[in-house]
One Martini backbone bead per residue (centre of mass of N, CA, C, O) as a GRO file, in nm:
protein
  514
    1UNK     BB    1   0.101  -0.006  -0.027
    2UNK     BB    2   0.076   0.372  -0.047
    3UNK     BB    3   0.216   0.662   0.068
    4UNK     BB    4  -0.022   0.921   0.213
    5UNK     BB    5   0.066   1.276   0.349
    6UNK     BB    6  -0.283   1.219   0.477
    7UNK     BB    7  -0.140   1.025   0.643
    8UNK     BB    8  -0.043   0.976   1.017
    9UNK     BB    9  -0.158   0.715   1.019
   10UNK     BB   10  -0.076   0.338   1.027
   11UNK     BB   11  -0.234  -0.002   1.006
   12UNK     BB   12  -0.093  -0.279   0.924
   13UNK     BB   13  -0.183  -0.593   0.894
   14UNK     BB   14  -0.276  -0.688   1.174
   15UNK     BB   15  -0.170  -0.905   1.464
   16UNK     BB   16  -0.341  -1.029   1.708
   17UNK     BB   17  -0.228  -1.333   1.958
   18UNK     BB   18  -0.410  -1.535   2.186
   19UNK     BB   19  -0.512  -1.798   2.351
   20UNK     BB   20  -0.723  -1.917   2.090
   21UNK     BB   21  -0.734  -1.606   1.999
   22UNK     BB   22  -0.792  -1.321   1.699
   23UNK     BB   23  -0.824  -1.047   1.779
   24UNK     BB   24  -0.685  -0.975   1.536
   25UNK     BB   25  -0.721  -0.981   1.178
   26UNK     BB   26  -0.587  -0.772   0.968
   27UNK     BB   27  -0.587  -0.487   1.049
   28UNK     BB   28  -0.667  -0.190   0.829
   29UNK     BB   29  -0.567   0.116   0.959
   30UNK     BB   30  -0.627   0.523   0.851
   31UNK     BB   31  -0.499   0.833   0.998
   32UNK     BB   32  -0.593   1.148   0.917
   33UNK     BB   33  -0.544   1.454   0.939
   34UNK     BB   34  -0.765   1.646   1.112
   35UNK     BB   35  -0.966   1.380   1.227
   36UNK     BB   36  -1.218   1.223   1.292
   37UNK     BB   37  -1.195   0.831   1.420
   38UNK     BB   38  -1.364   0.548   1.435
   39UNK     BB   39  -1.418   0.323   1.658
   40UNK     BB   40  -1.597  -0.026   1.626
   41UNK     BB   41  -1.755  -0.284   1.821
   42UNK     BB   42  -1.791  -0.533   1.936
   43UNK     BB   43  -1.784  -0.731   2.213
   44UNK     BB   44  -1.453  -0.868   2.099
   45UNK     BB   45  -1.383  -0.708   1.872
   46UNK     BB   46  -1.054  -0.521   1.868
   47UNK     BB   47  -1.054  -0.245   1.972
   48UNK     BB   48  -0.877  -0.217   2.249
   49UNK     BB   49  -0.620  -0.381   2.100
   50UNK     BB   50  -0.572  -0.202   1.844
   51UNK     BB   51  -0.521   0.080   2.091
   52UNK     BB   52  -0.249  -0.108   2.202
   53UNK     BB   53  -0.074  -0.155   1.970
   54UNK     BB   54  -0.071   0.181   1.889
   55UNK     BB   55   0.036   0.215   2.266
   56UNK     BB   56   0.223  -0.027   2.340
   57UNK     BB   57   0.102  -0.306   2.504
   58UNK     BB   58   0.118  -0.407   2.263
   59UNK     BB   59   0.221  -0.724   2.002
   60UNK     BB   60   0.240  -0.784   1.720
   61UNK     BB   61   0.228  -1.057   1.475
   62UNK     BB   62   0.239  -0.856   1.280
   63UNK     BB   63   0.254  -0.605   1.114
   64UNK     BB   64   0.248  -0.201   1.070
   65UNK     BB   65   0.344   0.126   1.145
   66UNK     BB   66   0.258   0.430   1.064
   67UNK     BB   67   0.462   0.738   1.073
   68UNK     BB   68   0.454   0.959   0.821
   69UNK     BB   69   0.537   0.696   0.674
   70UNK     BB   70   0.704   0.555   0.816
   71UNK     BB   71   0.830   0.296   1.031
   72UNK     BB   72   0.732   0.218   1.375
   73UNK     BB   73   0.812   0.139   1.644
   74UNK     BB   74   0.615   0.000   1.964
   75UNK     BB   75   0.713  -0.093   2.292
   76UNK     BB   76   0.584   0.122   2.431
   77UNK     BB   77   0.448   0.364   2.574
   78UNK     BB   78   0.671   0.593   2.580
   79UNK     BB   79   0.705   0.594   2.249
   80UNK     BB   80   0.437   0.710   2.192
   81UNK     BB   81   0.470   0.971   2.291
   82UNK     BB   82   0.759   1.044   2.132
   83UNK     BB   83   0.495   1.005   1.899
   84UNK     BB   84   0.255   1.169   1.967
   85UNK     BB   85   0.107   0.961   2.167
   86UNK     BB   86  -0.243   0.988   2.303
   87UNK     BB   87  -0.410   0.830   2.625
   88UNK     BB   88  -0.747   0.810   2.710
   89UNK     BB   89  -0.882   0.622   2.928
   90UNK     BB   90  -1.194   0.509   3.065
   91UNK     BB   91  -0.999   0.499   3.312
   92UNK     BB   92  -0.878   0.719   3.488
   93UNK     BB   93  -0.507   0.793   3.538
   94UNK     BB   94  -0.568   0.990   3.855
   95UNK     BB   95  -0.474   1.152   4.108
   96UNK     BB   96  -0.644   1.244   4.352
   97UNK     BB   97  -0.472   1.356   4.522
   98UNK     BB   98  -0.312   1.552   4.326
   99UNK     BB   99  -0.344   1.775   4.161
  100UNK     BB  100  -0.397   1.928   3.796
  101UNK     BB  101  -0.134   1.982   3.772
  102UNK     BB  102   0.051   1.732   3.893
  103UNK     BB  103  -0.092   1.546   3.662
  104UNK     BB  104  -0.023   1.664   3.401
  105UNK     BB  105   0.327   1.660   3.484
  106UNK     BB  106   0.329   1.355   3.554
  107UNK     BB  107   0.646   1.268   3.362
  108UNK     BB  108   0.680   1.525   3.270
  109UNK     BB  109   0.896   1.744   3.376
  110UNK     BB  110   1.022   2.009   3.476
  111UNK     BB  111   1.434   2.050   3.567
  112UNK     BB  112   1.646   2.231   3.788
  113UNK     BB  113   1.894   2.089   3.938
  114UNK     BB  114   1.647   1.890   4.040
  115UNK     BB  115   1.412   2.116   4.018
  116UNK     BB  116   1.101   2.183   4.053
  117UNK     BB  117   0.944   2.363   3.729
  118UNK     BB  118   0.608   2.529   3.793
  119UNK     BB  119   0.592   2.775   3.653
  120UNK     BB  120   0.616   2.681   3.351
  121UNK     BB  121   0.398   2.504   3.331
  122UNK     BB  122   0.171   2.648   3.465
  123UNK     BB  123   0.166   2.874   3.165
  124UNK     BB  124   0.122   2.623   2.976
  125UNK     BB  125  -0.142   2.524   3.066
  126UNK     BB  126  -0.296   2.796   3.084
  127UNK     BB  127  -0.291   2.818   2.778
  128UNK     BB  128  -0.404   2.563   2.643
  129UNK     BB  129  -0.705   2.603   2.862
  130UNK     BB  130  -0.762   2.844   2.651
  131UNK     BB  131  -0.723   2.777   2.336
  132UNK     BB  132  -0.945   2.524   2.386
  133UNK     BB  133  -1.109   2.513   2.570
  134UNK     BB  134  -1.030   2.373   2.950
  135UNK     BB  135  -1.148   2.456   3.225
  136UNK     BB  136  -0.964   2.450   3.484
  137UNK     BB  137  -0.839   2.398   3.854
  138UNK     BB  138  -0.492   2.347   3.955
  139UNK     BB  139  -0.553   2.417   4.241
  140UNK     BB  140  -0.735   2.125   4.249
  141UNK     BB  141  -0.838   1.796   4.368
  142UNK     BB  142  -0.957   1.548   4.205
  143UNK     BB  143  -1.130   1.455   4.450
  144UNK     BB  144  -1.305   1.739   4.366
  145UNK     BB  145  -1.425   1.672   4.090
  146UNK     BB  146  -1.526   1.608   3.815
  147UNK     BB  147  -1.560   1.380   3.540
  148UNK     BB  148  -1.530   1.648   3.351
  149UNK     BB  149  -1.319   1.733   3.428
  150UNK     BB  150  -1.102   1.489   3.485
  151UNK     BB  151  -1.097   1.456   3.141
  152UNK     BB  152  -0.950   1.697   3.084
  153UNK     BB  153  -0.709   1.633   3.214
  154UNK     BB  154  -0.643   1.385   3.030
  155UNK     BB  155  -0.616   1.613   2.808
  156UNK     BB  156  -0.389   1.798   2.895
  157UNK     BB  157  -0.182   1.627   2.948
  158UNK     BB  158  -0.152   1.508   2.610
  159UNK     BB  159  -0.105   1.881   2.551
  160UNK     BB  160   0.140   1.872   2.701
  161UNK     BB  161   0.348   1.674   2.518
  162UNK     BB  162   0.260   1.710   2.233
  163UNK     BB  163   0.049   1.577   2.114
  164UNK     BB  164  -0.125   1.421   1.730
  165UNK     BB  165  -0.238   1.162   1.865
  166UNK     BB  166  -0.560   1.087   1.981
  167UNK     BB  167  -0.679   0.858   2.213
  168UNK     BB  168  -1.051   0.749   2.289
  169UNK     BB  169  -1.177   0.549   2.565
  170UNK     BB  170  -1.476   0.564   2.574
  171UNK     BB  171  -1.562   0.897   2.684
  172UNK     BB  172  -1.846   0.940   2.760
  173UNK     BB  173  -2.003   0.695   2.969
  174UNK     BB  174  -2.047   0.950   3.259
  175UNK     BB  175  -2.220   1.186   3.114
  176UNK     BB  176  -2.358   1.419   3.047
  177UNK     BB  177  -2.537   1.576   2.792
  178UNK     BB  178  -2.334   1.861   2.811
  179UNK     BB  179  -2.053   1.698   2.871
  180UNK     BB  180  -2.045   1.619   2.611
  181UNK     BB  181  -2.141   1.864   2.430
  182UNK     BB  182  -1.835   1.947   2.488
  183UNK     BB  183  -1.692   1.709   2.394
  184UNK     BB  184  -1.729   1.760   2.120
  185UNK     BB  185  -1.658   2.053   2.049
  186UNK     BB  186  -1.370   1.977   2.154
  187UNK     BB  187  -1.288   1.785   1.920
  188UNK     BB  188  -1.321   1.949   1.673
  189UNK     BB  189  -1.097   2.174   1.860
  190UNK     BB  190  -0.857   1.953   1.812
  191UNK     BB  191  -0.915   1.944   1.468
  192UNK     BB  192  -0.901   2.205   1.367
  193UNK     BB  193  -0.572   2.207   1.515
  194UNK     BB  194  -0.430   1.973   1.364
  195UNK     BB  195  -0.540   1.665   1.468
  196UNK     BB  196  -0.580   1.313   1.512
  197UNK     BB  197  -0.899   1.115   1.617
  198UNK     BB  198  -0.959   0.886   1.796
  199UNK     BB  199  -1.232   0.669   1.861
  200UNK     BB  200  -1.397   0.434   2.126
  201UNK     BB  201  -1.744   0.324   2.082
  202UNK     BB  202  -2.111   0.244   2.143
  203UNK     BB  203  -2.292   0.571   2.003
  204UNK     BB  204  -2.368   0.607   1.744
  205UNK     BB  205  -2.460   0.824   1.815
  206UNK     BB  206  -2.175   1.018   1.815
  207UNK     BB  207  -2.070   0.932   1.566
  208UNK     BB  208  -2.241   1.133   1.390
  209UNK     BB  209  -2.176   1.429   1.532
  210UNK     BB  210  -1.811   1.390   1.494
  211UNK     BB  211  -1.734   1.163   1.261
  212UNK     BB  212  -1.593   1.124   0.988
  213UNK     BB  213  -1.481   0.812   1.040
  214UNK     BB  214  -1.590   0.473   1.036
  215UNK     BB  215  -1.436   0.166   1.192
  216UNK     BB  216  -1.562  -0.159   1.141
  217UNK     BB  217  -1.571  -0.402   1.380
  218UNK     BB  218  -1.524  -0.783   1.366
  219UNK     BB  219  -1.442  -1.044   1.481
  220UNK     BB  220  -1.107  -0.933   1.481
  221UNK     BB  221  -1.241  -0.813   1.149
  222UNK     BB  222  -1.249  -0.585   0.899
  223UNK     BB  223  -1.575  -0.421   0.766
  224UNK     BB  224  -1.505  -0.124   0.730
  225UNK     BB  225  -1.477   0.231   0.635
  226UNK     BB  226  -1.691   0.508   0.652
  227UNK     BB  227  -1.868   0.731   0.585
  228UNK     BB  228  -2.096   0.958   0.770
  229UNK     BB  229  -2.257   1.138   0.565
  230UNK     BB  230  -2.298   0.798   0.418
  231UNK     BB  231  -2.469   0.716   0.706
  232UNK     BB  232  -2.623   0.531   0.961
  233UNK     BB  233  -2.679   0.356   1.217
  234UNK     BB  234  -2.828   0.105   1.125
  235UNK     BB  235  -2.564   0.027   0.897
  236UNK     BB  236  -2.400  -0.021   1.147
  237UNK     BB  237  -2.504  -0.197   1.320
  238UNK     BB  238  -2.506  -0.440   1.068
  239UNK     BB  239  -2.189  -0.418   1.059
  240UNK     BB  240  -2.125  -0.531   1.341
  241UNK     BB  241  -2.351  -0.749   1.377
  242UNK     BB  242  -2.490  -0.842   1.094
  243UNK     BB  243  -2.803  -0.745   1.161
  244UNK     BB  244  -3.076  -0.618   1.235
  245UNK     BB  245  -3.131  -0.328   1.524
  246UNK     BB  246  -3.390  -0.230   1.743
  247UNK     BB  247  -3.296   0.002   1.812
  248UNK     BB  248  -3.628   0.113   1.954
  249UNK     BB  249  -3.813   0.009   2.242
  250UNK     BB  250  -4.074  -0.219   2.192
  251UNK     BB  251  -4.381  -0.097   2.426
  252UNK     BB  252  -4.615  -0.099   2.674
  253UNK     BB  253  -4.791   0.069   2.843
  254UNK     BB  254  -4.822   0.009   3.211
  255UNK     BB  255  -4.952  -0.230   3.465
  256UNK     BB  256  -4.946  -0.092   3.750
  257UNK     BB  257  -4.946  -0.244   4.077
  258UNK     BB  258  -4.834  -0.355   4.340
  259UNK     BB  259  -4.597  -0.304   4.611
  260UNK     BB  260  -4.275  -0.422   4.660
  261UNK     BB  261  -4.079  -0.170   4.681
  262UNK     BB  262  -3.993  -0.005   4.915
  263UNK     BB  263  -3.897   0.354   5.065
  264UNK     BB  264  -3.822   0.468   5.392
  265UNK     BB  265  -3.627   0.727   5.496
  266UNK     BB  266  -3.366   0.686   5.396
  267UNK     BB  267  -2.988   0.665   5.505
  268UNK     BB  268  -2.616   0.688   5.413
  269UNK     BB  269  -2.319   0.643   5.556
  270UNK     BB  270  -2.005   0.796   5.449
  271UNK     BB  271  -1.708   0.669   5.613
  272UNK     BB  272  -1.507   0.789   5.358
  273UNK     BB  273  -1.612   1.090   5.419
  274UNK     BB  274  -1.804   1.206   5.611
  275UNK     BB  275  -2.107   1.157   5.476
  276UNK     BB  276  -2.450   1.145   5.363
  277UNK     BB  277  -2.496   0.997   5.080
  278UNK     BB  278  -2.832   0.921   5.183
  279UNK     BB  279  -3.115   1.152   5.206
  280UNK     BB  280  -3.420   1.066   5.307
  281UNK     BB  281  -3.573   0.878   5.108
  282UNK     BB  282  -3.812   0.723   4.859
  283UNK     BB  283  -3.964   0.522   4.761
  284UNK     BB  284  -4.194   0.330   4.473
  285UNK     BB  285  -4.230  -0.051   4.331
  286UNK     BB  286  -4.476  -0.151   4.080
  287UNK     BB  287  -4.594  -0.364   3.955
  288UNK     BB  288  -4.514  -0.320   3.633
  289UNK     BB  289  -4.248  -0.101   3.651
  290UNK     BB  290  -4.033   0.113   3.586
  291UNK     BB  291  -3.738   0.231   3.755
  292UNK     BB  292  -3.535   0.485   3.703
  293UNK     BB  293  -3.212   0.597   3.866
  294UNK     BB  294  -3.066   0.878   3.808
  295UNK     BB  295  -2.724   1.017   3.740
  296UNK     BB  296  -2.448   1.097   3.793
  297UNK     BB  297  -2.190   0.990   3.931
  298UNK     BB  298  -2.159   1.030   4.292
  299UNK     BB  299  -2.518   1.049   4.384
  300UNK     BB  300  -2.597   0.768   4.565
  301UNK     BB  301  -2.645   0.509   4.447
  302UNK     BB  302  -2.499   0.338   4.545
  303UNK     BB  303  -2.586   0.317   4.825
  304UNK     BB  304  -2.882   0.301   4.778
  305UNK     BB  305  -2.827  -0.030   4.662
  306UNK     BB  306  -2.713  -0.135   4.902
  307UNK     BB  307  -2.950  -0.105   5.108
  308UNK     BB  308  -3.123  -0.248   4.995
  309UNK     BB  309  -2.915  -0.551   4.930
  310UNK     BB  310  -2.758  -0.605   5.167
  311UNK     BB  311  -2.432  -0.449   5.176
  312UNK     BB  312  -2.533  -0.176   5.321
  313UNK     BB  313  -2.550   0.016   5.645
  314UNK     BB  314  -2.784   0.221   5.754
  315UNK     BB  315  -2.881   0.520   5.928
  316UNK     BB  316  -3.163   0.521   5.788
  317UNK     BB  317  -3.506   0.363   5.786
  318UNK     BB  318  -3.697   0.181   5.515
  319UNK     BB  319  -3.711  -0.145   5.386
  320UNK     BB  320  -3.923  -0.340   5.165
  321UNK     BB  321  -4.073  -0.661   5.056
  322UNK     BB  322  -4.373  -0.722   5.061
  323UNK     BB  323  -4.413  -0.618   5.376
  324UNK     BB  324  -4.146  -0.684   5.437
  325UNK     BB  325  -3.887  -0.630   5.687
  326UNK     BB  326  -3.568  -0.556   5.496
  327UNK     BB  327  -3.353  -0.331   5.628
  328UNK     BB  328  -3.137  -0.614   5.861
  329UNK     BB  329  -3.107  -0.828   5.609
  330UNK     BB  330  -2.938  -1.088   5.460
  331UNK     BB  331  -2.891  -1.133   5.153
  332UNK     BB  332  -3.100  -1.395   5.120
  333UNK     BB  333  -3.337  -1.307   5.242
  334UNK     BB  334  -3.401  -1.113   5.053
  335UNK     BB  335  -3.421  -1.325   4.832
  336UNK     BB  336  -3.673  -1.491   4.977
  337UNK     BB  337  -3.825  -1.201   4.946
  338UNK     BB  338  -3.749  -1.141   4.601
  339UNK     BB  339  -3.438  -1.072   4.516
  340UNK     BB  340  -3.256  -0.930   4.276
  341UNK     BB  341  -2.906  -0.860   4.094
  342UNK     BB  342  -2.772  -0.678   3.997
  343UNK     BB  343  -2.441  -0.536   3.943
  344UNK     BB  344  -2.227  -0.320   3.906
  345UNK     BB  345  -1.963  -0.501   4.038
  346UNK     BB  346  -1.923  -0.811   3.873
  347UNK     BB  347  -1.641  -0.891   4.007
  348UNK     BB  348  -1.776  -0.852   4.348
  349UNK     BB  349  -2.051  -0.908   4.332
  350UNK     BB  350  -2.132  -1.134   4.096
  351UNK     BB  351  -1.813  -1.333   4.077
  352UNK     BB  352  -1.645  -1.610   4.102
  353UNK     BB  353  -1.370  -1.622   3.911
  354UNK     BB  354  -1.245  -1.927   3.968
  355UNK     BB  355  -1.484  -1.996   3.868
  356UNK     BB  356  -1.759  -2.190   3.668
  357UNK     BB  357  -1.987  -2.078   3.552
  358UNK     BB  358  -2.209  -2.315   3.678
  359UNK     BB  359  -2.150  -2.211   3.948
  360UNK     BB  360  -2.226  -1.928   3.883
  361UNK     BB  361  -2.537  -1.958   3.795
  362UNK     BB  362  -2.624  -2.076   4.134
  363UNK     BB  363  -2.509  -1.944   4.383
  364UNK     BB  364  -2.875  -1.844   4.483
  365UNK     BB  365  -2.923  -2.264   4.443
  366UNK     BB  366  -2.757  -2.490   4.524
  367UNK     BB  367  -3.022  -2.598   4.755
  368UNK     BB  368  -3.201  -2.672   4.611
  369UNK     BB  369  -3.353  -2.985   4.545
  370UNK     BB  370  -3.283  -2.962   4.236
  371UNK     BB  371  -2.922  -2.946   4.317
  372UNK     BB  372  -2.979  -3.146   4.598
  373UNK     BB  373  -2.922  -3.453   4.771
  374UNK     BB  374  -2.845  -3.477   5.120
  375UNK     BB  375  -2.585  -3.218   5.079
  376UNK     BB  376  -2.560  -3.326   4.748
  377UNK     BB  377  -2.485  -3.236   4.464
  378UNK     BB  378  -2.560  -3.202   4.100
  379UNK     BB  379  -2.444  -3.228   3.863
  380UNK     BB  380  -2.617  -3.271   3.629
  381UNK     BB  381  -2.831  -3.054   3.635
  382UNK     BB  382  -2.652  -2.792   3.640
  383UNK     BB  383  -2.549  -2.835   3.409
  384UNK     BB  384  -2.825  -2.840   3.249
  385UNK     BB  385  -2.881  -2.510   3.400
  386UNK     BB  386  -2.676  -2.404   3.207
  387UNK     BB  387  -2.676  -2.461   2.929
  388UNK     BB  388  -2.916  -2.317   2.919
  389UNK     BB  389  -2.867  -2.012   2.975
  390UNK     BB  390  -2.610  -2.024   2.778
  391UNK     BB  391  -2.813  -1.991   2.522
  392UNK     BB  392  -2.997  -1.830   2.548
  393UNK     BB  393  -2.821  -1.632   2.672
  394UNK     BB  394  -2.581  -1.625   2.508
  395UNK     BB  395  -2.286  -1.706   2.594
  396UNK     BB  396  -1.930  -1.692   2.542
  397UNK     BB  397  -1.767  -1.961   2.606
  398UNK     BB  398  -1.498  -2.199   2.537
  399UNK     BB  399  -1.608  -2.428   2.702
  400UNK     BB  400  -1.880  -2.345   2.855
  401UNK     BB  401  -1.943  -2.428   3.176
  402UNK     BB  402  -1.605  -2.494   3.252
  403UNK     BB  403  -1.522  -2.204   3.243
  404UNK     BB  404  -1.353  -1.975   3.327
  405UNK     BB  405  -1.470  -1.651   3.382
  406UNK     BB  406  -1.264  -1.455   3.382
  407UNK     BB  407  -1.174  -1.558   3.052
  408UNK     BB  408  -1.399  -1.402   2.980
  409UNK     BB  409  -1.537  -1.167   2.868
  410UNK     BB  410  -1.731  -0.867   2.990
  411UNK     BB  411  -1.995  -0.930   2.834
  412UNK     BB  412  -2.038  -1.257   2.927
  413UNK     BB  413  -2.034  -1.175   3.222
  414UNK     BB  414  -2.288  -1.011   3.230
  415UNK     BB  415  -2.523  -1.216   3.094
  416UNK     BB  416  -2.508  -1.416   3.306
  417UNK     BB  417  -2.577  -1.272   3.546
  418UNK     BB  418  -2.871  -1.202   3.436
  419UNK     BB  419  -2.932  -1.501   3.426
  420UNK     BB  420  -2.955  -1.558   3.648
  421UNK     BB  421  -3.147  -1.359   3.764
  422UNK     BB  422  -3.390  -1.376   3.596
  423UNK     BB  423  -3.402  -1.695   3.604
  424UNK     BB  424  -3.547  -1.669   3.897
  425UNK     BB  425  -3.849  -1.545   3.920
  426UNK     BB  426  -3.881  -1.279   4.079
  427UNK     BB  427  -4.086  -1.007   4.230
  428UNK     BB  428  -3.762  -0.831   4.171
  429UNK     BB  429  -3.551  -0.635   4.013
  430UNK     BB  430  -3.206  -0.552   4.005
  431UNK     BB  431  -3.096  -0.312   3.803
  432UNK     BB  432  -2.714  -0.209   3.773
  433UNK     BB  433  -2.568  -0.154   3.492
  434UNK     BB  434  -2.683  -0.367   3.260
  435UNK     BB  435  -2.530  -0.209   2.987
  436UNK     BB  436  -2.209  -0.246   3.070
  437UNK     BB  437  -1.990  -0.297   2.750
  438UNK     BB  438  -2.211  -0.324   2.580
  439UNK     BB  439  -2.338  -0.406   2.314
  440UNK     BB  440  -2.650  -0.344   2.067
  441UNK     BB  441  -2.697  -0.671   2.034
  442UNK     BB  442  -2.708  -0.724   2.384
  443UNK     BB  443  -2.885  -0.477   2.460
  444UNK     BB  444  -3.132  -0.546   2.313
  445UNK     BB  445  -3.183  -0.804   2.462
  446UNK     BB  446  -3.187  -0.652   2.766
  447UNK     BB  447  -3.419  -0.496   2.750
  448UNK     BB  448  -3.637  -0.715   2.649
  449UNK     BB  449  -3.614  -0.874   2.938
  450UNK     BB  450  -3.701  -0.610   3.094
  451UNK     BB  451  -3.993  -0.594   2.956
  452UNK     BB  452  -4.074  -0.846   3.011
  453UNK     BB  453  -4.062  -0.906   3.339
  454UNK     BB  454  -4.284  -0.621   3.364
  455UNK     BB  455  -4.477  -0.818   3.155
  456UNK     BB  456  -4.460  -1.013   3.404
  457UNK     BB  457  -4.540  -0.854   3.694
  458UNK     BB  458  -4.295  -0.713   3.743
  459UNK     BB  459  -4.040  -0.513   3.966
  460UNK     BB  460  -3.811  -0.252   3.818
  461UNK     BB  461  -3.485  -0.128   3.964
  462UNK     BB  462  -3.317   0.109   3.762
  463UNK     BB  463  -2.900   0.225   3.689
  464UNK     BB  464  -2.852   0.460   3.502
  465UNK     BB  465  -2.600   0.657   3.304
  466UNK     BB  466  -2.713   0.646   2.995
  467UNK     BB  467  -2.975   0.774   2.905
  468UNK     BB  468  -3.114   0.598   2.620
  469UNK     BB  469  -3.177   0.393   2.868
  470UNK     BB  470  -3.399   0.549   3.017
  471UNK     BB  471  -3.621   0.692   2.812
  472UNK     BB  472  -3.680   0.397   2.698
  473UNK     BB  473  -3.780   0.226   2.950
  474UNK     BB  474  -3.884   0.405   3.163
  475UNK     BB  475  -4.183   0.451   3.353
  476UNK     BB  476  -3.997   0.631   3.594
  477UNK     BB  477  -3.807   0.907   3.696
  478UNK     BB  478  -3.567   0.927   3.984
  479UNK     BB  479  -3.334   1.219   4.023
  480UNK     BB  480  -3.021   1.259   4.153
  481UNK     BB  481  -2.857   1.444   4.388
  482UNK     BB  482  -2.683   1.474   4.667
  483UNK     BB  483  -2.828   1.196   4.788
  484UNK     BB  484  -3.156   1.303   4.646
  485UNK     BB  485  -3.467   1.372   4.539
  486UNK     BB  486  -3.533   1.636   4.262
  487UNK     BB  487  -3.674   1.419   4.061
  488UNK     BB  488  -4.007   1.312   3.886
  489UNK     BB  489  -4.091   1.206   3.571
  490UNK     BB  490  -4.154   1.144   3.257
  491UNK     BB  491  -4.057   1.035   2.949
  492UNK     BB  492  -4.279   1.131   2.752
  493UNK     BB  493  -4.265   1.478   2.893
  494UNK     BB  494  -3.889   1.447   2.818
  495UNK     BB  495  -3.582   1.540   2.824
  496UNK     BB  496  -3.299   1.503   2.792
  497UNK     BB  497  -3.201   1.831   2.867
  498UNK     BB  498  -3.414   1.792   3.121
  499UNK     BB  499  -3.254   1.560   3.252
  500UNK     BB  500  -2.965   1.701   3.285
  501UNK     BB  501  -3.045   1.931   3.514
  502UNK     BB  502  -3.118   1.751   3.715
  503UNK     BB  503  -2.822   1.624   3.742
  504UNK     BB  504  -2.677   1.887   3.802
  505UNK     BB  505  -2.859   2.118   3.948
  506UNK     BB  506  -3.058   2.299   3.829
  507UNK     BB  507  -3.285   2.109   3.878
  508UNK     BB  508  -3.589   2.146   4.067
  509UNK     BB  509  -3.840   1.969   4.282
  510UNK     BB  510  -3.995   2.042   4.536
  511UNK     BB  511  -4.199   1.791   4.545
  512UNK     BB  512  -4.155   1.461   4.609
  513UNK     BB  513  -4.339   1.134   4.544
  514UNK     BB  514  -4.302   0.836   4.693
   0.00000   0.00000   0.00000
């Protein structure tokens, strides 16, 4: 392939293998100077692997990388930085107790006779933040600023190192609509200044809004590169999944019945931050409805769910399931009272990673007569049950039910938890970020399953940071801000922009009905 001066980066015929799997199979990706180039694909399609190859975290078995037409070897992130390639990771790499300025210059410090010269660094960072519209308080500690501000710090880190190729890995996962809009503006501004941006995302609407071109990967292979002005969301999802995908949830109006979950004046104290993380929260969820708790990450949703599901003690208030007080009950008793739980942190609270898939599938049911006799596990029954769930929920694993769960992709670990929890057929489903890290095909399936639970008369409490998911799935939306419920909205009569204002604390309802 001949080099054209318009390409700043060329990844030619890249192949990267892990035991038993070709993560990247002969992929070619070309990034033009000054363009925003999106990288789209299912879970496990090889997007992050490809970007990790470019950033020097992995070495490919085959293929070459060219920068400005010259072949380069990138054996570590230091090599990437020397070539002016920077990366904002999905989980920010910042030190909470350091200031914004210290985080930006860390690893690229300007020293004189062994002493740190911050004055020059401060001047350069201030000029960069002014030039690119990235206003941040340089003396604030990372732990005291919002997630959106932390992302600006990550971008300034790249610009401080004079990077000209910027890789963004799922950059909008934890932002409000207003912050996403702001980030899109910043990305367009960077491209206009001549920076070249690679942008990994699952969100088709963002690709259409900001990207010039989009390369689609499926099962480790490159399906093609398209100009976004010549395509649409439906076509991109078809390229990504290999079939037509229903992008909007179709559901009948809710038919709410009796109250299943009742939360009264609930408060939760956070010892780490020495303050109330949840303050006097009351609401109820009825059978046959999906109630969604929306909010920016870190506004008390995690503590609220932990209190409801028994992972954290309450400092005040009451939780009841179908009239039974479970405020102080252990997790198993809540489960027996009728609660299934898809947790936020699948590794910490959802799975035993070193156990097999089949063992994880019966974690909360192994003591039922179906799976044990006289205290001995009926392994044949466990295997048959696991196999049926694997097939029904399309859980992909190398060795089926005996696969060690740790070796599975994050998306398939998530599907395994959802299969286990929904199949228990309990009156209350608590689903926290159920589609986090899933691709559009898997999201379509999970959304369909949650609506089916609702239509079967279950009460569904959903917690999501994905605003499309909130608007699509909910029958009622409760917005949390700084530990309180500040609004109850009907998704049919509200907009994403209004929801964003409540989430950011700019708007509140005087009185929210319990």
